[in-house]
C-alpha positions as a Markdown table, in Angstrom:
| # | Residue | x | y | z |
|---|---|---|---|---|
| 1 | Met | -24.7 | -56.3 | -8.8 |
| 2 | Thr | -22.1 | -57.6 | -6.3 |
| 3 | Gly | -21.1 | -54.9 | -4.1 |
| 4 | Phe | -23.2 | -52.3 | -5.8 |
| 5 | Trp | -24.3 | -50.9 | -2.6 |
| 6 | Gln | -20.7 | -50.6 | -1.1 |
| 7 | Ile | -19.9 | -46.8 | -1.4 |
| 8 | Thr | -16.4 | -46.1 | -2.5 |
| 9 | Trp | -15.8 | -42.7 | -1.7 |
| 10 | Leu | -13.9 | -40.6 | -4.2 |
| 11 | Ile | -13.0 | -38.0 | -1.5 |
| 12 | Pro | -12.6 | -39.2 | 2.1 |
| 13 | Pro | -15.8 | -38.4 | 3.9 |
| 14 | Gly | -14.2 | -36.3 | 6.7 |
| 15 | Leu | -12.6 | -34.1 | 4.2 |
| 16 | Leu | -16.0 | -33.6 | 2.3 |
| 17 | Phe | -17.9 | -32.8 | 5.4 |
| 18 | Gly | -15.2 | -30.6 | 6.7 |
| 19 | Ala | -15.2 | -28.7 | 3.4 |
| 20 | Leu | -19.0 | -28.4 | 3.5 |
| 21 | Ala | -18.8 | -26.9 | 7.1 |
| 22 | Ala | -15.9 | -24.6 | 6.4 |
| 23 | Ser | -17.6 | -23.3 | 3.4 |
| 24 | Ala | -20.7 | -22.6 | 5.4 |
| 25 | Phe | -18.8 | -20.7 | 8.1 |
| 26 | Val | -16.6 | -18.6 | 5.6 |
| 27 | Ser | -19.7 | -17.7 | 3.6 |
| 28 | Ala | -21.6 | -16.5 | 6.7 |
| 29 | Leu | -18.7 | -14.4 | 7.8 |
| 30 | Leu | -18.1 | -12.8 | 4.2 |
| 31 | Ser | -22.1 | -12.4 | 4.1 |
| 32 | Leu | -21.7 | -10.0 | 7.1 |
| 33 | Leu | -19.2 | -8.0 | 5.0 |
| 34 | Val | -21.7 | -7.8 | 2.1 |
| 35 | Ile | -24.4 | -6.6 | 4.4 |
| 36 | Arg | -22.0 | -3.8 | 5.8 |
| 37 | Gly | -20.6 | -2.6 | 2.7 |
| 38 | Gly | -22.0 | -4.2 | -0.4 |
| 39 | Pro | -24.2 | -2.7 | -3.2 |
| 40 | Ile | -28.0 | -2.0 | -2.2 |
| 41 | Asp | -31.0 | -3.1 | -4.1 |
| 42 | Asn | -33.7 | -0.6 | -3.7 |
| 43 | Pro | -37.4 | -1.4 | -3.9 |
| 44 | Arg | -38.7 | -1.9 | -7.4 |
| 45 | Glu | -41.9 | -2.5 | -8.8 |
| 46 | Arg | -41.1 | -6.1 | -10.0 |
| 47 | Gly | -39.4 | -6.9 | -6.5 |
| 48 | Ser | -41.1 | -8.3 | -3.5 |
| 49 | His | -39.2 | -6.3 | -0.9 |
| 50 | Ser | -40.2 | -2.8 | 0.6 |
| 51 | Asp | -37.0 | -1.8 | 2.0 |
| 52 | Pro | -33.4 | -1.3 | 0.6 |
| 53 | Thr | -31.5 | -4.4 | 0.9 |
| 54 | Pro | -27.8 | -5.4 | 0.3 |
| 55 | Thr | -27.4 | -7.4 | -2.7 |
| 56 | Ser | -24.5 | -9.4 | -4.5 |
| 57 | Gly | -24.4 | -11.9 | -1.6 |
| 58 | Gly | -23.5 | -14.2 | -4.3 |
| 59 | Leu | -19.9 | -12.5 | -4.1 |
| 60 | Ala | -19.8 | -14.0 | -0.6 |
| 61 | Ile | -20.9 | -17.5 | -2.0 |
| 62 | Met | -18.4 | -17.3 | -4.8 |
| 63 | Ala | -15.4 | -16.2 | -2.5 |
| 64 | Ala | -16.0 | -18.8 | 0.3 |
| 65 | Ser | -16.3 | -21.5 | -2.3 |
| 66 | Ala | -13.2 | -20.6 | -4.1 |
| 67 | Leu | -11.2 | -20.1 | -0.8 |
| 68 | Ile | -12.2 | -23.4 | 0.5 |
| 69 | Ile | -11.7 | -25.3 | -2.8 |
| 70 | Gly | -8.3 | -23.8 | -3.0 |
| 71 | Leu | -7.2 | -24.7 | 0.6 |
| 72 | Val | -8.4 | -28.4 | 0.2 |
| 73 | Ile | -6.5 | -28.6 | -3.0 |
| 74 | Cys | -3.4 | -27.1 | -1.7 |
| 75 | Phe | -3.3 | -29.1 | 1.6 |
| 76 | Phe | -5.2 | -32.5 | 0.5 |
| 77 | Gly | -4.8 | -32.5 | -3.2 |
| 78 | His | -3.4 | -35.9 | -3.0 |
| 79 | Asp | -6.7 | -37.3 | -1.8 |
| 80 | Ile | -8.7 | -35.8 | -4.6 |
| 81 | Pro | -8.5 | -38.1 | -7.8 |
| 82 | Gly | -9.2 | -37.1 | -11.3 |
| 83 | Ser | -8.2 | -34.2 | -13.5 |
| 84 | Trp | -8.1 | -30.5 | -12.0 |
| 85 | Arg | -8.8 | -29.2 | -15.6 |
| 86 | Asp | -12.6 | -30.0 | -15.4 |
| 87 | Gly | -12.9 | -28.4 | -12.0 |
| 88 | Leu | -10.9 | -25.3 | -13.3 |
| 89 | Ile | -13.1 | -25.0 | -16.5 |
| 90 | Leu | -16.3 | -25.4 | -14.5 |
| 91 | Phe | -15.7 | -23.0 | -11.7 |
| 92 | Gly | -14.0 | -20.5 | -14.0 |
| 93 | Phe | -17.1 | -20.5 | -16.1 |
| 94 | Ala | -19.3 | -20.0 | -13.2 |
| 95 | Ser | -17.2 | -17.5 | -11.7 |
| 96 | Leu | -17.1 | -15.3 | -14.8 |
| 97 | Met | -20.8 | -15.6 | -15.0 |
| 98 | Gly | -21.1 | -14.6 | -11.4 |
| 99 | Ile | -18.8 | -11.4 | -11.8 |
| 100 | Ser | -20.8 | -10.3 | -14.8 |
| 101 | Gly | -23.9 | -10.6 | -12.5 |
| 102 | Ala | -22.1 | -8.7 | -9.8 |
| 103 | Ile | -21.3 | -5.8 | -12.4 |
| 104 | Asp | -25.1 | -5.9 | -13.4 |
| 105 | Asp | -26.2 | -5.6 | -9.8 |
| 106 | Val | -24.3 | -2.3 | -9.6 |
| 107 | Ala | -24.6 | -1.1 | -13.2 |
| 108 | Asp | -28.0 | -2.5 | -14.2 |
| 109 | Leu | -26.5 | -3.5 | -17.6 |
| 110 | Pro | -28.9 | -3.4 | -20.9 |
| 111 | Ala | -30.8 | -6.9 | -21.2 |
| 112 | Met | -29.3 | -7.4 | -24.7 |
| 113 | Trp | -25.7 | -6.9 | -23.6 |
| 114 | Arg | -26.0 | -9.5 | -20.9 |
| 115 | Leu | -27.7 | -12.1 | -23.2 |
| 116 | Ala | -24.7 | -11.4 | -25.8 |
| 117 | Phe | -22.2 | -12.1 | -23.1 |
| 118 | Gln | -23.9 | -15.1 | -21.9 |
| 119 | Ile | -24.1 | -16.6 | -25.3 |
| 120 | Gly | -20.4 | -15.9 | -26.0 |
| 121 | Leu | -19.3 | -17.5 | -22.7 |
| 122 | Cys | -21.9 | -20.3 | -23.0 |
| 123 | Leu | -20.7 | -21.2 | -26.5 |
| 124 | Val | -17.0 | -21.4 | -25.1 |
| 125 | Phe | -17.9 | -23.7 | -22.3 |
| 126 | Ala | -20.3 | -25.8 | -24.5 |
| 127 | Tyr | -17.1 | -26.3 | -27.0 |
| 128 | Phe | -15.4 | -28.5 | -24.2 |
| 129 | Tyr | -18.5 | -30.3 | -23.1 |
| 130 | Arg | -21.0 | -30.3 | -26.0 |
| 131 | Val | -23.5 | -33.1 | -26.2 |
| 132 | Thr | -22.6 | -35.8 | -28.7 |
| 133 | Thr | -25.4 | -38.2 | -28.0 |
| 134 | Leu | -28.9 | -38.3 | -26.7 |
| 135 | Asp | -30.3 | -41.1 | -24.7 |
| 136 | Phe | -34.2 | -41.6 | -25.3 |
| 137 | Gly | -34.4 | -44.9 | -23.9 |
| 138 | Pro | -33.1 | -48.7 | -24.3 |
| 139 | Asp | -31.2 | -49.0 | -27.5 |
| 140 | Met | -32.5 | -45.4 | -28.4 |
| 141 | Val | -29.2 | -43.5 | -28.6 |
| 142 | Val | -28.9 | -40.8 | -31.0 |
| 143 | Gln | -26.0 | -39.3 | -32.5 |
| 144 | Val | -25.8 | -35.6 | -32.4 |
| 145 | His | -24.0 | -33.4 | -35.3 |
| 146 | Pro | -21.1 | -31.5 | -33.6 |
| 147 | Leu | -22.6 | -28.2 | -34.6 |
| 148 | Ile | -26.0 | -29.1 | -33.2 |
| 149 | Gly | -24.4 | -30.5 | -30.0 |
| 150 | Leu | -22.5 | -27.3 | -29.5 |
| 151 | Leu | -25.6 | -25.1 | -30.2 |
| 152 | Gly | -27.9 | -27.2 | -28.0 |
| 153 | Ser | -25.5 | -27.3 | -25.1 |
| 154 | Ala | -25.1 | -23.5 | -25.2 |
| 155 | Ala | -28.9 | -23.3 | -25.3 |
| 156 | Trp | -29.3 | -25.4 | -22.3 |
| 157 | Leu | -26.7 | -23.3 | -20.3 |
| 158 | Ile | -28.5 | -20.1 | -21.4 |
| 159 | Leu | -31.9 | -21.6 | -20.3 |
| 160 | Thr | -30.4 | -22.6 | -16.8 |
| 161 | Leu | -28.7 | -19.3 | -16.1 |
| 162 | Asn | -31.9 | -17.3 | -16.8 |
| 163 | Thr | -34.2 | -19.9 | -15.1 |
| 164 | Ile | -32.4 | -19.4 | -11.6 |
| 165 | Asn | -32.2 | -15.7 | -12.3 |
| 166 | Phe | -35.8 | -15.4 | -13.0 |
| 167 | Met | -37.0 | -17.5 | -9.9 |
| 168 | Asp | -34.6 | -15.5 | -7.6 |
| 169 | Gly | -37.5 | -13.2 | -6.6 |
| 170 | Ala | -38.7 | -14.5 | -3.3 |
| 171 | Asn | -36.6 | -15.0 | -0.1 |
| 172 | Gly | -34.9 | -18.5 | 0.1 |
| 173 | Leu | -36.6 | -19.8 | -2.9 |
| 174 | Ala | -33.7 | -19.9 | -5.4 |
| 175 | Ile | -31.0 | -20.4 | -2.6 |
| 176 | Gly | -32.7 | -23.5 | -1.4 |
| 177 | Ala | -33.2 | -24.9 | -5.0 |
| 178 | Gln | -29.6 | -24.2 | -5.7 |
| 179 | Thr | -28.3 | -25.9 | -2.5 |
| 180 | Ile | -30.5 | -29.1 | -3.1 |
| 181 | Ala | -29.1 | -29.2 | -6.8 |
| 182 | Met | -25.5 | -29.0 | -5.5 |
| 183 | Leu | -26.1 | -31.6 | -3.0 |
| 184 | Val | -28.0 | -34.0 | -5.3 |
| 185 | Phe | -25.1 | -33.6 | -7.8 |
| 186 | Ala | -22.7 | -34.6 | -5.0 |
| 187 | Gly | -24.9 | -37.6 | -4.1 |
| 188 | Leu | -25.2 | -38.7 | -7.9 |
| 189 | Ile | -21.3 | -38.5 | -8.3 |
| 190 | Leu | -20.8 | -40.4 | -5.0 |
| 191 | Leu | -23.1 | -43.0 | -6.2 |
| 192 | Met | -22.4 | -43.5 | -9.8 |
| 193 | Ala | -18.7 | -42.4 | -10.4 |
| 194 | Pro | -17.2 | -45.5 | -8.8 |
| 195 | Leu | -19.2 | -47.6 | -11.1 |
| 196 | Ser | -18.4 | -45.7 | -14.3 |
| 197 | Leu | -15.4 | -46.1 | -16.5 |
| 198 | Phe | -14.3 | -42.5 | -16.2 |
| 199 | Gly | -16.2 | -41.4 | -13.0 |
| 200 | Ala | -12.9 | -41.0 | -11.0 |
| 201 | Tyr | -12.1 | -37.9 | -13.0 |
| 202 | Leu | -15.0 | -36.1 | -11.2 |
| 203 | Gly | -13.2 | -35.7 | -8.0 |
| 204 | Val | -12.7 | -32.0 | -8.0 |
| 205 | Val | -16.1 | -31.3 | -9.6 |
| 206 | Leu | -17.5 | -33.4 | -6.6 |
| 207 | Leu | -15.5 | -31.0 | -4.2 |
| 208 | Ile | -16.8 | -27.9 | -5.9 |
| 209 | Cys | -20.4 | -29.1 | -5.6 |
| 210 | Val | -19.9 | -29.8 | -1.9 |
| 211 | Cys | -18.2 | -26.4 | -1.2 |
| 212 | Val | -20.7 | -24.5 | -3.1 |
| 213 | Ala | -23.7 | -26.2 | -1.3 |
| 214 | Gly | -21.9 | -25.2 | 2.0 |
| 215 | Ala | -21.6 | -21.6 | 0.9 |
| 216 | His | -25.2 | -21.5 | 0.0 |
| 217 | Leu | -26.1 | -23.0 | 3.6 |
| 218 | Gly | -23.9 | -20.2 | 5.2 |
| 219 | Phe | -25.6 | -17.5 | 3.2 |
| 220 | Ala | -29.1 | -18.8 | 3.5 |
| 221 | Pro | -30.0 | -17.5 | 6.9 |
| 222 | Phe | -29.2 | -13.8 | 5.6 |
| 223 | Asn | -31.6 | -14.5 | 2.8 |
| 224 | Leu | -34.3 | -16.0 | 4.8 |
| 225 | Pro | -33.9 | -14.9 | 8.2 |
| 226 | Pro | -35.2 | -17.1 | 11.0 |
| 227 | Gly | -38.0 | -15.3 | 12.6 |
| 228 | Arg | -38.4 | -12.7 | 10.0 |
| 229 | Pro | -38.4 | -14.6 | 6.7 |
| 230 | Gln | -40.2 | -11.6 | 4.9 |
| 231 | Lys | -37.3 | -9.1 | 5.6 |
| 232 | Ala | -34.1 | -10.4 | 4.0 |
| 233 | Arg | -30.9 | -9.2 | 5.3 |
| 234 | Ala | -29.2 | -9.7 | 1.9 |
| 235 | Phe | -29.9 | -11.0 | -1.6 |
| 236 | Gln | -27.6 | -13.1 | -3.5 |
| 237 | Gly | -28.3 | -10.7 | -6.7 |
| 238 | Asp | -27.5 | -11.6 | -10.1 |
| 239 | Ala | -23.9 | -12.5 | -8.9 |
| 240 | Gly | -25.3 | -15.4 | -6.9 |
| 241 | Ser | -27.9 | -16.6 | -9.4 |
| 242 | Met | -25.7 | -16.3 | -12.4 |
| 243 | Phe | -22.9 | -18.3 | -10.8 |
| 244 | Ala | -25.3 | -21.0 | -9.5 |
| 245 | Gly | -26.9 | -21.3 | -12.8 |
| 246 | Ala | -23.8 | -21.8 | -14.5 |
| 247 | Leu | -22.8 | -24.4 | -12.1 |
| 248 | Ile | -25.8 | -26.4 | -12.3 |
| 249 | Gly | -26.0 | -26.2 | -16.1 |
| 250 | Gly | -22.4 | -26.8 | -16.7 |
| 251 | Ala | -22.1 | -29.7 | -14.0 |
| 252 | Thr | -25.0 | -31.3 | -16.0 |
| 253 | Leu | -22.7 | -31.4 | -19.2 |
| 254 | Val | -19.6 | -32.6 | -17.2 |
| 255 | Val | -21.2 | -35.6 | -15.6 |
| 256 | Lys | -22.7 | -36.4 | -19.0 |
| 257 | Ala | -19.4 | -36.2 | -20.7 |
| 258 | Tyr | -17.9 | -38.7 | -18.0 |
| 259 | Gly | -20.8 | -41.1 | -18.3 |
| 260 | Val | -22.1 | -40.5 | -14.7 |
| 261 | Gly | -25.4 | -38.9 | -15.6 |
| 262 | Ser | -27.4 | -37.8 | -18.8 |
| 263 | Val | -28.3 | -34.5 | -20.3 |
| 264 | Trp | -31.6 | -35.0 | -18.8 |
| 265 | Phe | -30.4 | -34.9 | -15.2 |
| 266 | Gly | -30.5 | -31.1 | -15.1 |
| 267 | Gly | -34.1 | -31.0 | -16.0 |
| 268 | Phe | -35.0 | -33.4 | -13.0 |
| 269 | Leu | -33.1 | -30.9 | -10.7 |
| 270 | Leu | -34.9 | -27.8 | -12.1 |
| 271 | Ala | -38.1 | -29.3 | -13.2 |
| 272 | Pro | -40.5 | -27.0 | -11.1 |
| 273 | Leu | -38.4 | -23.9 | -11.8 |
| 274 | Leu | -38.0 | -24.7 | -15.7 |
| 275 | Val | -41.9 | -25.1 | -15.9 |
| 276 | Asp | -42.8 | -21.9 | -14.3 |
| 277 | Val | -40.0 | -19.9 | -16.4 |
| 278 | Val | -40.9 | -21.4 | -19.8 |
| 279 | Leu | -44.6 | -21.5 | -19.4 |
| 280 | Thr | -44.6 | -17.7 | -18.2 |
| 281 | Leu | -42.5 | -16.7 | -21.1 |
| 282 | Ile | -45.0 | -18.6 | -23.4 |
| 283 | Val | -47.9 | -16.5 | -21.7 |
| 284 | Arg | -46.1 | -13.3 | -22.0 |
| 285 | Thr | -45.3 | -14.1 | -25.7 |
| 286 | Arg | -48.9 | -14.8 | -26.5 |
| 287 | Lys | -49.8 | -11.4 | -24.9 |
| 288 | His | -47.1 | -9.9 | -27.0 |
| 289 | Ala | -45.3 | -8.5 | -23.8 |
| 290 | Asn | -41.5 | -7.8 | -24.0 |
| 291 | Val | -39.9 | -10.8 | -22.6 |
| 292 | Phe | -36.9 | -9.0 | -21.6 |
| 293 | Thr | -39.1 | -6.5 | -19.4 |
| 294 | Pro | -39.0 | -7.3 | -15.6 |
| 295 | His | -42.4 | -8.4 | -14.5 |
| 296 | Lys | -44.3 | -10.3 | -11.7 |
| 297 | Glu | -46.3 | -12.8 | -13.6 |
| 298 | His | -44.3 | -16.1 | -12.6 |
| 299 | Leu | -46.5 | -18.5 | -10.7 |
| 300 | Tyr | -44.5 | -17.9 | -7.6 |
| 301 | Gln | -45.2 | -14.3 | -7.6 |
| 302 | Ile | -48.8 | -14.6 | -8.3 |
| 303 | Trp | -49.0 | -17.0 | -5.3 |
| 304 | Leu | -47.4 | -14.3 | -3.1 |
| 305 | Gln | -49.7 | -11.7 | -4.5 |
| 306 | Arg | -53.0 | -13.7 | -4.3 |
| 307 | His | -52.9 | -16.8 | -1.8 |
| 308 | Asp | -50.1 | -16.4 | 0.7 |
| 309 | Gly | -47.6 | -13.7 | 1.4 |
| 310 | Ser | -45.1 | -15.9 | 3.4 |
| 311 | His | -41.8 | -16.3 | 1.7 |
| 312 | Trp | -40.9 | -19.2 | 4.2 |
| 313 | Arg | -43.9 | -21.4 | 3.3 |
| 314 | Leu | -43.6 | -20.7 | -0.4 |
| 315 | Ala | -39.9 | -21.6 | -0.1 |
| 316 | Leu | -40.7 | -24.9 | 1.6 |
| 317 | Arg | -43.1 | -25.8 | -1.2 |
| 318 | Val | -40.7 | -25.1 | -3.9 |
| 319 | Trp | -37.9 | -26.9 | -2.2 |
| 320 | Ala | -39.9 | -30.0 | -1.6 |
| 321 | Leu | -40.8 | -30.0 | -5.3 |
| 322 | Cys | -37.2 | -29.6 | -6.4 |
| 323 | Leu | -36.2 | -32.5 | -4.0 |
| 324 | Phe | -39.0 | -34.7 | -5.2 |
| 325 | Ser | -37.9 | -34.2 | -8.8 |
| 326 | Ser | -34.2 | -34.5 | -8.1 |
| 327 | Leu | -34.6 | -37.8 | -6.2 |
| 328 | Val | -36.9 | -39.2 | -9.1 |
| 329 | Gly | -34.0 | -38.3 | -11.4 |
| 330 | Val | -31.5 | -40.3 | -9.2 |
| 331 | Gly | -33.8 | -43.2 | -9.0 |
| 332 | Ala | -34.2 | -43.2 | -12.9 |
| 333 | Arg | -30.3 | -43.4 | -13.0 |
| 334 | Leu | -30.3 | -46.2 | -10.7 |
| 335 | Val | -32.9 | -48.1 | -12.6 |
| 336 | Asp | -30.8 | -47.6 | -15.7 |
| 337 | Arg | -27.6 | -48.8 | -13.8 |
| 338 | Ile | -29.1 | -51.8 | -12.1 |
| 339 | Tyr | -31.6 | -53.1 | -14.7 |
| 340 | His | -30.1 | -51.8 | -17.9 |
| 341 | Ser | -33.3 | -50.1 | -18.7 |
| 342 | Asp | -33.0 | -46.5 | -19.6 |
| 343 | Ile | -36.3 | -44.8 | -18.6 |
| 344 | Arg | -34.8 | -41.4 | -17.7 |
| 345 | Phe | -36.2 | -39.3 | -20.7 |
| 346 | Phe | -39.7 | -40.9 | -20.4 |
| 347 | Val | -39.8 | -40.3 | -16.7 |
| 348 | Leu | -38.7 | -36.7 | -17.2 |
| 349 | Val | -41.5 | -36.1 | -19.8 |
| 350 | Ala | -43.9 | -37.4 | -17.5 |
| 351 | Leu | -42.8 | -35.3 | -14.5 |
| 352 | Ile | -42.7 | -32.2 | -16.7 |
| 353 | Thr | -46.1 | -33.1 | -18.0 |
| 354 | Leu | -47.5 | -33.3 | -14.2 |
| 355 | Tyr | -45.8 | -30.0 | -13.2 |
| 356 | Thr | -47.3 | -28.4 | -16.3 |
| 357 | Val | -50.7 | -29.6 | -15.7 |
| 358 | Gly | -50.4 | -28.5 | -12.1 |
| 359 | Trp | -49.0 | -25.1 | -13.0 |
| 360 | Val | -52.0 | -24.3 | -15.3 |
| 361 | Ile | -54.6 | -25.3 | -12.9 |
| 362 | Leu | -53.2 | -23.5 | -9.9 |
| 363 | Arg | -52.5 | -20.3 | -12.1 |
| 364 | Lys | -56.1 | -20.4 | -13.1 |
| 365 | Gln | -57.3 | -20.8 | -9.6 |
| 366 | Leu | -54.9 | -18.2 | -8.3 |
| 367 | Leu | -56.0 | -15.4 | -10.9 |
| 368 | Lys | -59.6 | -15.7 | -9.8 |
| 369 | Arg | -58.5 | -14.4 | -6.3 |
| 370 | Ser | -58.3 | -10.7 | -5.4 |
| 371 | Leu | -55.0 | -9.4 | -4.4 |
| 372 | Leu | -53.9 | -9.7 | -0.8 |
| 373 | Ser | -54.1 | -6.6 | 1.1 |
| 374 | Lys | -50.3 | -6.7 | 1.7 |
| 375 | Ala | -49.3 | -8.3 | -1.6 |
| 376 | Pro | -45.5 | -8.2 | -2.4 |
């Protein structure tokens, strides 16, 4: 316990905050280019916008992140501990997913093609960071068969990718959730890496989280414009959602591999989004609906259609839920570290149960309402 609260920065704080600000600035500049010359997302039945809107803002996020990460490593690499291999694999995996999403933004690829590519790339990443143990509580560590660990890790990545993608249907909602996840990941690494045997290896991963969070902040005003939140100037598109989903899912496995977090941490970060996606898929499956067909049956979409059409107020609610569940996850990790009492799995189950009950009750109430006159 001695010195537990003395923060040991893996990377100098000035460098971290400078990278955050620089990523936001460059992302904002590149977002202007996307607005001027990027692909256009025309209004569709499943969408919540009525005007043609530039998409693939995720390319601006990816490019800004890559540029600042590269410059920081080039000029200040000696201040960043750990292996660059992990950062290269993580950012490369996310970038390939983002590029595939950018292609889909333009070509609208068949769903099965997209899924096949996701499965293949996720299996490759999972090979490097597959889960080998599952911690269910104090003295409840289960060894996982290598093949099961590989398939389970890939399944988690695919779930994360599609969760972010499915929830990216309201201005600001996904962008804010992604930003919170990246910042909480950075906070977890700052708190726990100095106390973990191999935590220092996560220096580049920390830098990636900070730079991507900054890039999201730079793009956010274009996706949720101040004063006109209903009229996005640009969408992140599949490029952005696939990039962020791969980073969040992949970072969960990386921090688990180095003993800083658990495989459950990603569940805390995305708890409200995961509940909406999984339960909506269950509802559609029970109705014998095609789960690959675009639709507007997620709870957040029903909320916009039947209760409150404000994207800003919806985004604030979802951000608050994501921040709350993320902080609960960090708190559970601290309890494990300080008191050697691993309650993370049980806390996550309780949290998911709470959100599930809330989802069921709220959905029933919303479906009793009539559609708003200007429903998205």
